[in-house]
Amino acid sequence: MSPWHIILALLLIPSMASAQAELSHQVQSRLAIETDSGRTRLWDTDWRPELRWRFDNGGRLTGSLRLRWQGEPGLRPADGFRDAYAGASRPQGLGDNAEIELRELYYERSLGEGYLTVGKQQVVWGKADGLKVLDVVDPQSFREFILEDFEQSRIPRWTLNLERPLGDWTLQVLWIPDQTYHALPKPDATFAFHSPRFVPAAPSGVAVRLNEAERPSRVFADADAGFRLSGFVGGWDLSLNYLYHYFNLPTLHQRVTLDAQPQVEITPRFHRTHLLGGTFSRAFGDWVARGEVGYFSDRYFLVADPLHQGEAARSTELSHVVGLDWSGLTDTFVSLQWFQSWLPQHDERFIRPKVDSQLTFLLRRSFLNETLRAEVLWIGGLDAGDGLVRPKLSHDLNDHLEVWLGADLFYGKHRGTFGQFDEQDRLLLGLKLGF
Amino acid sequence: MKYISFFPAFLFFASVSAAELPDGDTVAANINARNEGVQVSRNVTMEMTDRSGKTRTRETRNFRKYFGKEKRTAIFYLEPRNVKDTAFLTYDYPDAGRDDDQWLYLPAMRKVRRISAADRGDYFLGTDLSYEDIKLESRVSLDDYTRHTLGEDQVDGHRCILVEALPVDGETAKELGYGRVEQCVDMDIWFVRRARFWDTKGNPLKTAYFRDIRQVQGLWTQHQIDVENHKTGHRTRFLFREVDYRTPVGDQVFTQNALRRGL
């Protein structure tokens, strides 16, 4: 019996029991035009039905699917590696232009003073917007780099999630026996990574061989596990987070062979790390201060010269985001965030800098009783001098239909995280229908 | 005093001398002394209509509970799909010097956001009531205003006392978004039946009518609020159903975890 048969059984059984069902739908369609050439860069439509069953015992079962169809031309569904997914989480292709994915399927109910959520679900940690330090419990699809809404790009995993109050605090315990990791685009995909920070470059005349990724695959031994202790103390929202997990991004280990034909052999490999961190947020008049910090015990990074310096370099990593939100003007929201990642064991072998810094700035204003919203988001990489600017104008035409117009504009050097996509600037037109 | 210029117009309509009526502070104290139960749960429909007559409707489930003198309110959006699972939580402290704590859960982000209590003059999720109005429900703020009795008036056939409320200072007026409020209070049940609002520049801003006030389980309860914004022509109607003061509301409803989980 395949995981899909189990899923279907789970979907059907409750409908025969005593339960109330709620069915809702969301359809989203987007068209993206390349600003330089006027070519269509993306034309896709997602249909997301969601069904909730409520049981007499207070339990609830939630299931949602995503059917994604791609127009010609544009990004292919397969641009995201499906082999990044564990078997029970993997989307199913429907021809070349469509795929279907079980987004979520989980059962939840109170257990005494506690609360149990079990099944395929999203677990979101952290206080930052758009920048991730602690929001790494679930992996992400980079099919459109970071341009897709996190709700769409985050990959839910099969998770046991138990919450229980401890005095004024709440303890959340996670066990995730789902070996699904970041879905990365293929080398020839629209948003394939090119920056040397992420992809090794072989010297001319040296052949490159890309091996299959060495993926953890033991359901129990390779499961992720962690906890979050969160509370509200003296006006502060605080949390302490711990996760023992495989970092969602594989390290591309390089091995050089100097036979008759020199060759660089690249093997994507996932590494375990301990993550210890915390979050805070508090309001001060018109301001809200928030932040998160995370310490990773074992990270591996590309090295500049694998011939002499080994396959990859190891370091611990300390990252943080500090954010300030201001809402001193009616219907206006301004947010500034500062992100830094620091590698204490950094040396000259590393390609990425010792300290990596980014700033984000968001200005949002709503009009007409929040039916019209205008915003601009800027994300800047301080080291490479690159960045991304995202203006957007959205309008609720009625209760069910939202339309928007936006742009994704990259700039900077090609070695930068954002500058590598400098050729991918696009204008976007979208609509979202809910019913 | 820039607010004083409004004063004579309301005295003109008053049929009874203000001196014979309870003063503003007494009226406010009586409103806030009215029993509104330790807890309440109810369904609230919000119908928002713009100047052109286009209407948007939101279905919500609301809870309110007192923890001693601290009031906690939670609002969960049920429909339509585009706002479903949005949720709002506020802790309103009895200490006037302590800002409220507020959180908003946005399902698109799957995160509970801390929001500034200084946003209290912003309109609540597209309606014509502000965050502060939503939090106060049928009560009035004693700390933000000074009050004066103006006289008497009638609203929907009910005799009521007119009370003018002026923000205590310019900063408070800016936060609230109101330069002046005039409330018509039914002294038989100590319920505001109409509230008129002016902006900080003295222009008429909006009028709210509190209707279908009747007893539920022995407590006076509004079942309809009609608000019209005179500047934008936008209107909101709040309809309250299945009001229940008796069924216990668990403390866990008023937590960030409950916002995330929804109803």
XYZ file of C-alpha atoms in Angstrom:
698
model
C 0.000 0.000 0.000
C 1.508 3.344 -1.040
C 1.417 6.429 1.160
C -1.241 7.808 -1.153
C -3.544 4.872 -0.402
C -3.098 5.537 3.324
C -3.844 9.196 2.754
C -6.982 8.419 0.805
C -8.120 6.022 3.512
C -7.560 8.676 6.161
C -9.524 11.117 4.056
C -12.457 8.784 3.571
C -12.829 7.129 6.956
C -13.795 10.251 8.902
C -16.464 11.158 6.405
C -18.351 8.071 7.505
C -18.093 8.905 11.186
C -20.032 11.454 13.132
C -18.415 14.679 12.047
C -19.005 18.089 10.556
C -17.172 18.822 7.356
C -16.141 22.220 5.979
C -14.834 22.452 2.452
C -13.199 25.584 1.092
C -11.105 26.389 -1.945
C -8.436 28.809 -3.005
C -7.366 29.336 -6.598
C -4.353 31.448 -7.419
C -3.099 32.352 -10.864
C 0.042 34.329 -11.728
C 1.604 35.684 -14.857
C 5.192 36.960 -14.808
C 6.824 38.906 -17.625
C 10.577 39.359 -17.906
C 11.260 43.075 -17.796
C 14.143 43.054 -20.301
C 12.701 40.905 -23.057
C 8.974 40.997 -22.414
C 8.958 37.205 -22.490
C 6.586 35.232 -20.317
C 8.588 33.932 -17.361
C 5.846 32.269 -15.409
C 2.221 31.390 -15.895
C 0.828 29.070 -13.291
C -2.409 28.280 -11.533
C -2.774 26.589 -8.142
C -5.998 25.108 -6.860
C -6.018 24.390 -3.124
C -9.067 22.652 -1.741
C -9.098 22.298 2.040
C -11.362 20.054 4.036
C -11.830 20.116 7.800
C -13.725 17.552 9.764
C -14.783 18.343 13.293
C -15.559 15.434 15.559
C -17.824 15.257 18.558
C -14.839 14.559 20.806
C -13.383 17.967 19.960
C -10.842 16.563 17.517
C -10.328 17.986 14.070
C -8.867 16.550 10.872
C -7.536 18.966 8.270
C -6.529 17.992 4.752
C -5.466 20.161 1.858
C -4.199 19.448 -1.625
C -2.439 21.627 -4.144
C -2.945 21.034 -7.849
C -0.466 23.143 -9.786
C -0.650 23.688 -13.508
C 2.026 25.407 -15.549
C 1.385 27.227 -18.800
C 3.810 27.341 -21.715
C 6.396 28.751 -21.471
C 7.538 29.230 -17.918
C 8.854 27.373 -14.916
C 8.210 23.651 -15.000
C 6.849 21.931 -11.901
C 9.898 19.685 -12.072
C 12.138 22.715 -11.670
C 11.918 21.885 -8.011
C 13.697 18.609 -7.296
C 11.026 16.108 -6.397
C 13.747 13.817 -5.108
C 14.275 16.286 -2.255
C 11.041 14.892 -0.822
C 10.642 11.734 1.179
C 8.344 9.216 -0.466
C 5.253 9.979 1.594
C 5.622 13.720 1.047
C 6.506 13.789 -2.632
C 4.279 15.605 -5.136
C 3.003 13.451 -7.998
C 3.557 14.585 -11.569
C 0.559 14.775 -13.852
C 2.251 14.964 -17.229
C 4.870 17.612 -17.942
C 2.813 20.599 -16.947
C 1.046 19.709 -13.728
C 1.555 18.129 -10.357
C -0.544 17.326 -7.348
C 0.718 17.521 -3.790
C -0.784 16.669 -0.461
C 0.003 19.880 1.367
C -1.368 19.022 4.779
C -3.159 16.191 6.485
C -3.219 16.304 10.265
C -5.393 15.393 13.192
C -5.454 17.570 16.276
C -7.187 17.486 19.615
C -6.771 18.355 23.252
C -5.079 15.789 25.448
C -5.800 16.706 29.038
C -4.109 20.083 29.461
C -2.017 19.449 26.368
C -2.672 19.566 22.652
C -1.682 17.002 20.060
C -1.253 17.632 16.339
C -0.152 14.649 14.301
C 0.267 14.365 10.556
C 1.629 16.384 7.679
C 1.699 19.946 8.896
C 3.628 23.208 8.888
C 5.594 24.169 11.970
C 6.741 27.775 11.964
C 9.226 29.151 14.441
C 10.761 32.590 14.753
C 9.816 36.254 14.704
C 11.510 37.468 11.529
C 9.758 38.304 8.263
C 11.291 36.886 5.123
C 14.603 36.054 6.808
C 15.080 32.688 8.426
C 17.095 31.858 11.486
C 14.819 29.582 13.502
C 12.159 28.999 10.853
C 14.034 25.939 9.645
C 11.856 23.194 11.079
C 10.253 22.714 7.672
C 12.205 22.888 4.427
C 11.354 25.153 1.543
C 11.023 24.980 -2.211
C 13.405 27.337 -4.013
C 11.618 26.881 -7.319
C 11.301 30.676 -7.432
C 14.239 31.426 -5.126
C 12.562 33.265 -2.190
C 9.938 35.029 -4.310
C 7.093 32.617 -3.669
C 4.981 33.231 -0.555
C 6.286 31.142 2.330
C 2.826 29.631 2.701
C 3.313 28.198 -0.792
C 7.036 27.473 -0.695
C 7.275 25.964 2.785
C 7.141 22.163 2.568
C 4.989 20.634 5.310
C 6.335 17.423 6.854
C 4.929 14.444 8.709
C 5.300 15.553 12.302
C 4.256 14.632 15.801
C 3.633 17.918 17.577
C 2.716 17.914 21.263
C 2.120 21.070 23.273
C 1.678 21.213 27.000
C 1.467 24.106 29.466
C 4.183 24.291 32.120
C 3.009 26.938 34.543
C 2.929 30.186 32.569
C 4.970 28.626 29.781
C 4.104 26.265 26.954
C 6.337 23.388 25.950
C 6.129 22.210 22.355
C 7.811 18.911 21.528
C 8.412 17.899 17.908
C 9.319 14.582 16.354
C 9.685 14.606 12.564
C 10.356 11.250 10.903
C 10.148 12.774 7.427
C 13.401 13.058 5.471
C 12.276 15.853 3.193
C 14.684 18.744 2.635
C 14.944 21.933 0.592
C 13.740 21.482 -2.999
C 16.388 23.122 -5.149
C 16.090 23.993 -8.825
C 17.989 22.011 -11.429
C 21.150 23.597 -12.891
C 19.337 24.764 -16.028
C 16.235 26.044 -14.213
C 15.189 29.689 -14.243
C 16.183 30.250 -10.635
C 19.100 27.820 -10.476
C 21.842 29.001 -8.133
C 24.931 30.315 -9.919
C 26.756 32.180 -7.195
C 30.080 30.537 -6.229
C 28.868 30.748 -2.647
C 26.387 27.984 -3.411
C 27.743 26.199 -6.488
C 31.386 25.169 -6.939
C 33.045 26.171 -10.195
C 35.582 23.799 -11.756
C 38.722 25.116 -13.453
C 38.610 25.008 -17.239
C 39.556 21.636 -18.650
C 38.461 19.818 -15.505
C 35.479 17.571 -15.833
C 32.694 17.778 -13.256
C 30.705 14.809 -12.070
C 27.616 15.397 -9.990
C 26.689 12.400 -7.854
C 23.308 11.589 -6.402
C 22.680 13.311 -3.111
C 23.467 11.230 -0.037
C 20.145 11.545 1.696
C 19.319 10.370 5.183
C 16.676 7.724 4.758
C 16.222 5.892 8.064
C 12.785 6.830 9.308
C 13.619 6.644 13.018
C 17.386 7.127 13.219
C 17.319 10.103 10.865
C 14.251 11.785 12.314
C 14.484 15.388 13.479
C 13.431 16.273 17.013
C 13.232 19.388 19.099
C 11.306 21.545 21.491
C 10.191 25.109 22.030
C 9.488 26.625 25.418
C 7.490 29.811 24.970
C 5.916 32.245 27.362
C 4.687 35.747 27.996
C 6.630 37.342 30.834
C 6.429 40.968 31.928
C 5.170 42.112 28.553
C 7.791 40.127 26.632
C 7.057 37.232 24.295
C 9.966 34.865 24.798
C 10.913 31.462 23.530
C 13.761 29.001 23.880
C 14.167 26.703 20.888
C 16.151 23.538 20.309
C 16.213 21.315 17.241
C 18.401 18.315 16.450
C 18.057 18.069 12.715
C 19.589 17.652 9.326
C 20.259 21.105 7.908
C 17.846 21.435 5.014
C 20.457 22.581 2.515
C 22.981 19.959 1.420
C 26.668 20.770 1.356
C 28.252 20.138 -2.040
C 31.321 18.132 -1.086
C 34.039 18.254 -3.734
C 36.615 15.559 -4.351
C 39.326 16.003 -6.972
C 40.813 13.052 -8.817
C 43.992 13.578 -10.845
C 43.958 10.599 -13.156
C 44.502 10.862 -16.892
C 41.448 13.110 -16.974
C 41.277 15.493 -13.961
C 37.825 15.458 -12.480
C 35.888 17.183 -9.729
C 33.377 14.892 -8.159
C 30.556 16.695 -6.364
C 28.397 14.921 -3.820
C 25.502 16.724 -2.097
C 25.449 15.580 1.509
C 23.172 16.483 4.424
C 24.637 17.071 7.859
C 23.184 16.847 11.313
C 23.368 19.890 13.525
C 22.123 21.007 16.895
C 20.219 24.277 16.766
C 19.842 26.233 19.984
C 18.147 29.589 19.886
C 15.523 31.926 21.171
C 13.137 34.693 20.219
C 11.740 37.855 21.777
C 9.194 40.538 20.965
C 7.700 43.437 22.833
C 5.703 46.566 22.059
C 6.920 50.021 23.155
C 4.382 52.672 22.215
C 4.358 52.928 18.413
C 7.217 50.467 18.170
C 7.515 46.716 18.310
C 10.970 45.228 18.860
C 11.441 41.611 17.900
C 14.267 39.281 17.170
C 15.660 35.806 17.110
C 19.041 34.211 17.521
C 20.238 30.732 16.590
C 23.432 28.773 17.176
C 24.171 25.871 14.831
C 26.772 23.409 16.110
C 27.828 21.853 12.799
C 27.672 23.646 9.487
C 29.673 22.830 6.354
C 30.650 25.297 3.643
C 32.225 25.320 0.213
C 35.971 25.874 0.072
C 37.834 27.831 -2.581
C 40.359 25.158 -3.566
C 39.167 21.616 -2.925
C 42.372 20.167 -4.426
C 44.418 21.334 -1.477
C 41.900 22.172 1.165
C 39.552 19.226 1.429
C 35.936 18.576 0.537
C 34.206 21.181 2.685
C 34.973 23.308 5.690
C 33.234 22.979 9.014
C 32.234 25.765 11.351
C 29.677 26.567 13.946
C 27.287 29.356 12.979
C 25.688 32.095 15.017
C 22.851 33.981 13.331
C 20.473 36.648 14.477
C 17.733 38.943 13.240
C 16.706 42.114 15.032
C 13.602 43.883 13.794
C 11.840 47.153 14.570
C 8.261 47.757 13.455
C 6.707 51.189 13.550
C 3.029 52.010 13.157
C 2.872 55.638 14.210
C 0.853 56.651 11.165
C -2.684 55.438 10.632
C -2.914 52.434 8.301
C 0.850 52.519 7.797
C 3.385 49.892 8.736
C 7.156 50.325 8.542
C 9.579 47.556 9.373
C 13.361 47.362 9.417
C 15.314 44.150 10.025
C 19.001 43.452 10.409
C 20.279 39.933 9.845
C 23.758 38.618 10.501
C 25.353 35.223 10.229
C 28.775 34.739 11.825
C 31.131 31.796 11.366
C 33.568 31.657 14.312
C 35.822 29.032 12.675
C 36.019 30.884 9.380
C 39.393 30.987 7.661
C 40.823 31.771 4.232
C 39.480 28.535 2.735
C 35.855 29.636 2.995
C 34.173 31.150 -0.041
C 31.485 32.932 1.936
C 32.572 35.800 4.187
C 32.997 35.345 7.909
C 30.116 37.679 8.609
C 27.187 37.786 6.232
C 24.798 40.696 6.729
C 21.462 41.622 5.238
C 19.026 44.439 5.823
C 15.333 44.499 4.976
C 13.002 47.457 4.807
C 9.233 47.180 4.390
C 6.784 50.031 3.914
C 3.107 49.094 3.699
C 0.039 51.280 3.621
C -3.587 50.328 3.262
C -6.412 52.377 1.818
C -10.170 52.133 1.378
C -10.807 50.130 4.547
C -7.944 47.782 3.804
C -9.285 46.801 0.377
C -6.302 48.452 -1.326
C -2.761 47.824 -0.139
C 0.518 49.236 -1.401
C 3.893 48.016 -0.225
C 7.534 47.926 -1.113
C 10.012 45.448 0.345
C 13.769 45.849 -0.012
C 16.252 43.143 0.929
C 19.897 44.119 0.675
C 23.034 42.014 1.013
C 25.597 44.253 2.719
C 28.668 42.261 1.732
C 28.112 41.767 -1.993
C 26.199 45.025 -2.370
C 23.338 43.228 -4.055
C 19.657 43.122 -3.292
C 16.044 42.705 -4.249
C 13.248 45.281 -4.475
C 9.620 44.108 -4.473
C 6.888 46.709 -4.979
C 3.321 45.395 -4.886
C -0.173 46.833 -5.205
C -3.098 44.580 -4.286
C -6.825 45.133 -4.273
C -9.732 43.114 -2.871
C -12.399 43.341 -5.554
C -14.886 41.579 -3.281
C -15.031 39.030 -0.464
C -13.638 36.329 -2.694
C -11.353 37.889 -5.265
C -8.025 39.669 -4.818
C -5.900 40.950 -7.708
C -2.387 42.307 -7.538
C 0.375 43.843 -9.602
C 3.981 43.627 -8.515
C 7.586 43.399 -9.549
C 10.675 41.488 -8.456
C 13.781 43.511 -9.255
C 17.246 42.129 -8.508
C 20.462 44.075 -8.621
C 24.144 43.633 -7.813
C 27.095 41.426 -8.611
C 26.535 37.896 -9.837
C 28.507 36.441 -6.929
C 25.893 37.763 -4.517
C 22.875 35.879 -3.196
C 20.493 38.245 -4.984
C 22.773 39.542 -7.723
C 23.004 36.054 -9.239
C 19.429 36.589 -10.449
C 20.020 40.043 -11.909
C 18.793 38.754 -15.281
C 15.527 37.492 -13.785
C 13.695 40.773 -13.105
C 9.977 40.329 -13.660
C 6.624 42.036 -13.520
C 3.821 40.045 -11.960
C 0.083 40.054 -12.334
C -1.891 37.766 -10.056
C -5.321 36.912 -8.772
C -6.511 34.874 -5.815
C -9.996 33.496 -5.577
C -11.333 32.061 -2.329
C -14.645 30.293 -1.858
C -9.217 74.812 23.932
C -9.924 73.932 20.324
C -12.803 71.638 21.332
C -14.860 74.308 23.014
C -16.271 75.578 19.717
C -18.479 72.455 19.394
C -20.062 72.931 22.741
C -22.943 75.380 22.100
C -24.496 73.382 19.261
C -25.337 70.502 21.566
C -26.585 72.666 24.349
C -29.113 74.058 21.886
C -30.733 70.653 21.401
C -30.757 69.760 25.042
C -34.236 69.755 26.563
C -33.176 69.488 30.207
C -30.554 71.613 31.876
C -27.264 69.784 32.153
C -27.048 70.827 35.778
C -30.031 68.553 36.606
C -28.419 65.528 35.003
C -25.607 63.297 36.271
C -22.180 64.615 35.408
C -20.085 62.961 32.714
C -17.875 61.040 35.099
C -20.893 59.596 36.887
C -22.414 58.499 33.597
C -19.145 56.871 32.540
C -18.806 55.149 35.910
C -22.348 53.795 35.649
C -21.739 52.495 32.126
C -18.649 50.674 33.271
C -20.366 49.373 36.399
C -23.022 47.643 34.331
C -22.684 43.897 34.684
C -21.330 42.400 31.464
C -20.549 39.005 32.937
C -17.246 37.370 33.703
C -17.160 35.859 30.264
C -19.057 35.847 27.007
C -18.941 33.937 23.748
C -20.842 34.937 20.615
C -20.849 34.965 16.839
C -20.401 38.330 15.179
C -21.136 39.106 11.548
C -19.427 42.177 10.100
C -21.016 43.646 6.987
C -18.826 46.331 5.420
C -20.333 48.461 2.689
C -18.417 51.027 0.672
C -19.713 54.268 -0.845
C -20.752 52.485 -4.049
C -22.863 49.954 -2.130
C -20.472 47.013 -2.488
C -20.645 44.832 0.627
C -18.062 42.507 2.153
C -19.061 40.131 4.930
C -16.968 38.555 7.672
C -18.138 35.813 10.037
C -16.316 35.702 13.357
C -16.447 33.976 16.722
C -15.645 36.221 19.680
C -14.701 35.537 23.279
C -14.159 37.861 26.197
C -13.226 37.025 29.765
C -12.176 38.886 32.886
C -9.132 37.669 34.781
C -9.631 39.720 37.914
C -9.755 43.255 36.545
C -7.790 42.345 33.441
C -9.969 41.883 30.362
C -8.941 39.534 27.575
C -10.621 39.422 24.188
C -10.113 36.955 21.337
C -11.658 37.184 17.873
C -11.432 34.365 15.344
C -12.368 34.812 11.676
C -14.379 31.956 10.214
C -15.324 33.195 6.733
C -14.699 34.042 3.929
C -11.773 31.864 2.891
C -9.422 34.781 2.188
C -9.468 35.879 5.833
C -10.383 32.571 7.450
C -8.222 31.718 10.481
C -7.126 35.311 11.038
C -7.291 35.902 14.781
C -6.839 38.800 17.186
C -6.023 38.755 20.896
C -5.816 41.622 23.355
C -5.003 41.928 27.052
C -6.515 45.072 28.544
C -4.926 45.943 31.912
C -6.620 47.857 34.715
C -3.451 49.893 35.277
C -3.911 52.987 33.094
C -0.164 53.419 32.843
C 0.326 50.039 31.222
C -0.225 49.670 27.485
C -2.445 46.856 26.326
C -0.781 43.840 24.791
C -2.108 42.805 21.396
C -1.395 40.047 18.930
C -2.617 39.272 15.439
C -2.379 35.893 13.744
C -2.162 36.064 9.971
C -2.641 32.647 8.361
C -0.671 33.609 5.245
C 2.407 33.988 7.460
C 1.421 31.281 9.967
C 2.828 33.540 12.661
C 1.434 35.419 15.612
C 2.556 39.035 15.316
C 2.907 41.335 18.243
C 1.180 44.596 17.324
C 1.604 47.947 18.955
C -1.177 49.046 21.288
C -0.544 52.568 20.003
C -2.272 51.377 16.804
C -5.515 51.589 18.744
C -6.820 54.404 16.539
C -6.377 52.298 13.390
C -9.462 50.752 11.949
C -9.942 47.160 12.920
C -9.419 44.897 9.914
C -11.318 47.020 7.429
C -14.288 47.893 9.629
C -15.317 51.390 10.770
C -14.518 50.722 14.420
C -10.998 51.166 15.702
C -8.995 48.592 17.635
C -9.782 50.633 20.743
C -13.528 50.603 20.007
C -13.439 46.845 19.526
C -11.589 46.354 22.770
C -13.919 48.552 24.807
C -17.083 46.903 23.426
C -19.948 48.620 25.263
C -17.701 50.233 27.875
C -15.994 53.609 27.838
C -12.449 54.658 28.642
C -12.141 56.575 31.903
C -8.507 57.508 31.428
C -8.452 58.828 27.878
C -11.223 61.419 28.174
C -12.656 64.159 30.321
C -16.453 64.206 30.209
C -19.186 66.819 30.440
C -22.924 66.381 30.397
C -24.551 68.401 27.628
C -28.247 67.634 28.074
C -30.758 65.129 26.759
C -31.682 63.671 23.401
C -33.575 60.753 21.876
C -32.182 57.823 19.886
C -34.421 55.230 18.210
C -37.260 56.348 20.509
C -35.214 56.052 23.702
C -34.523 59.034 25.930
C -30.862 59.431 26.698
C -28.330 61.756 28.216
C -25.801 63.502 25.995
C -22.221 63.354 27.221
C -19.290 64.998 25.537
C -15.930 63.292 25.873
C -12.725 65.145 25.057
C -9.326 63.415 24.905
C -7.176 64.361 27.866
C -4.394 65.700 25.634
C -3.303 66.030 22.047
C -1.193 62.898 22.131
C -4.148 60.797 23.295
C -6.374 62.407 20.641
C -3.828 61.483 17.981
C -3.594 57.914 19.238
C -7.353 57.491 19.321
C -7.967 59.325 16.063
C -10.735 61.316 17.748
C -10.762 64.978 18.718
C -14.135 64.709 20.337
C -16.803 62.080 21.068
C -20.407 62.685 21.957
C -22.312 59.776 23.435
C -26.025 59.429 24.006
C -26.471 57.166 27.018
C -29.704 55.424 28.005
C -29.855 56.020 31.771
C -32.394 53.243 32.312
C -29.900 50.582 31.358
C -26.611 52.612 31.238
C -25.963 51.716 27.647
C -24.612 53.982 24.909
C -27.217 54.110 22.151
C -25.394 56.470 19.843
C -21.856 57.779 19.589
C -20.709 60.577 17.317
C -17.036 61.052 16.592
C -15.055 63.997 15.298
C -11.490 63.808 14.026
C -8.601 65.686 15.574
C -9.235 68.651 13.262
C -12.836 68.964 14.386
C -14.446 67.469 11.273
C -17.340 65.017 11.664
C -15.820 61.544 11.385
C -18.392 58.847 12.061
C -21.576 57.939 13.899
C -22.300 54.624 15.575
C -25.737 53.353 16.664
C -26.028 50.556 19.212
C -29.297 48.759 18.577
C -31.409 45.782 19.445
C -30.327 46.057 23.087
C -32.051 43.395 25.125
C -31.352 41.124 28.036
C -29.561 37.836 27.537
C -29.338 35.631 30.601
C -30.147 38.710 32.688
C -27.487 40.992 31.132
C -28.191 43.911 28.801
C -26.672 43.079 25.446
C -26.344 44.906 22.133
C -27.163 42.798 19.094
C -26.469 45.299 16.363
C -24.024 48.168 15.810
C -24.325 50.410 12.749
C -21.351 52.644 12.035
C -21.091 55.144 9.214
C -17.904 56.975 8.359
C -18.887 60.428 7.113
C -15.565 61.049 5.431
C -15.421 57.909 3.334
C -19.072 56.965 3.103
C -18.065 53.500 4.287
C -20.444 51.695 6.658
C -20.134 48.648 8.905
C -22.922 46.670 10.525
C -22.044 44.306 13.374
C -24.628 41.631 14.141
C -24.291 39.637 17.369
C -25.782 36.133 17.586
C -25.734 33.212 20.006
C -24.585 35.428 22.864
C -23.779 33.246 25.838
C -22.592 34.472 29.232
C -22.957 31.185 31.042
C -20.969 28.550 29.186
C -17.438 28.618 30.621
C -14.736 29.928 28.304
C -11.396 28.229 28.925
C -8.349 30.317 29.793
C -6.498 28.658 26.915
C -8.701 30.509 24.401
C -6.798 33.692 25.270
C -3.336 32.486 24.305
C -1.122 32.794 21.276
C -1.330 29.042 20.811
C -5.101 29.310 20.481
C -4.681 32.015 17.830
C -2.459 29.674 15.819
C -4.776 26.699 16.119
C -7.949 28.605 15.429
C -11.405 27.239 16.140
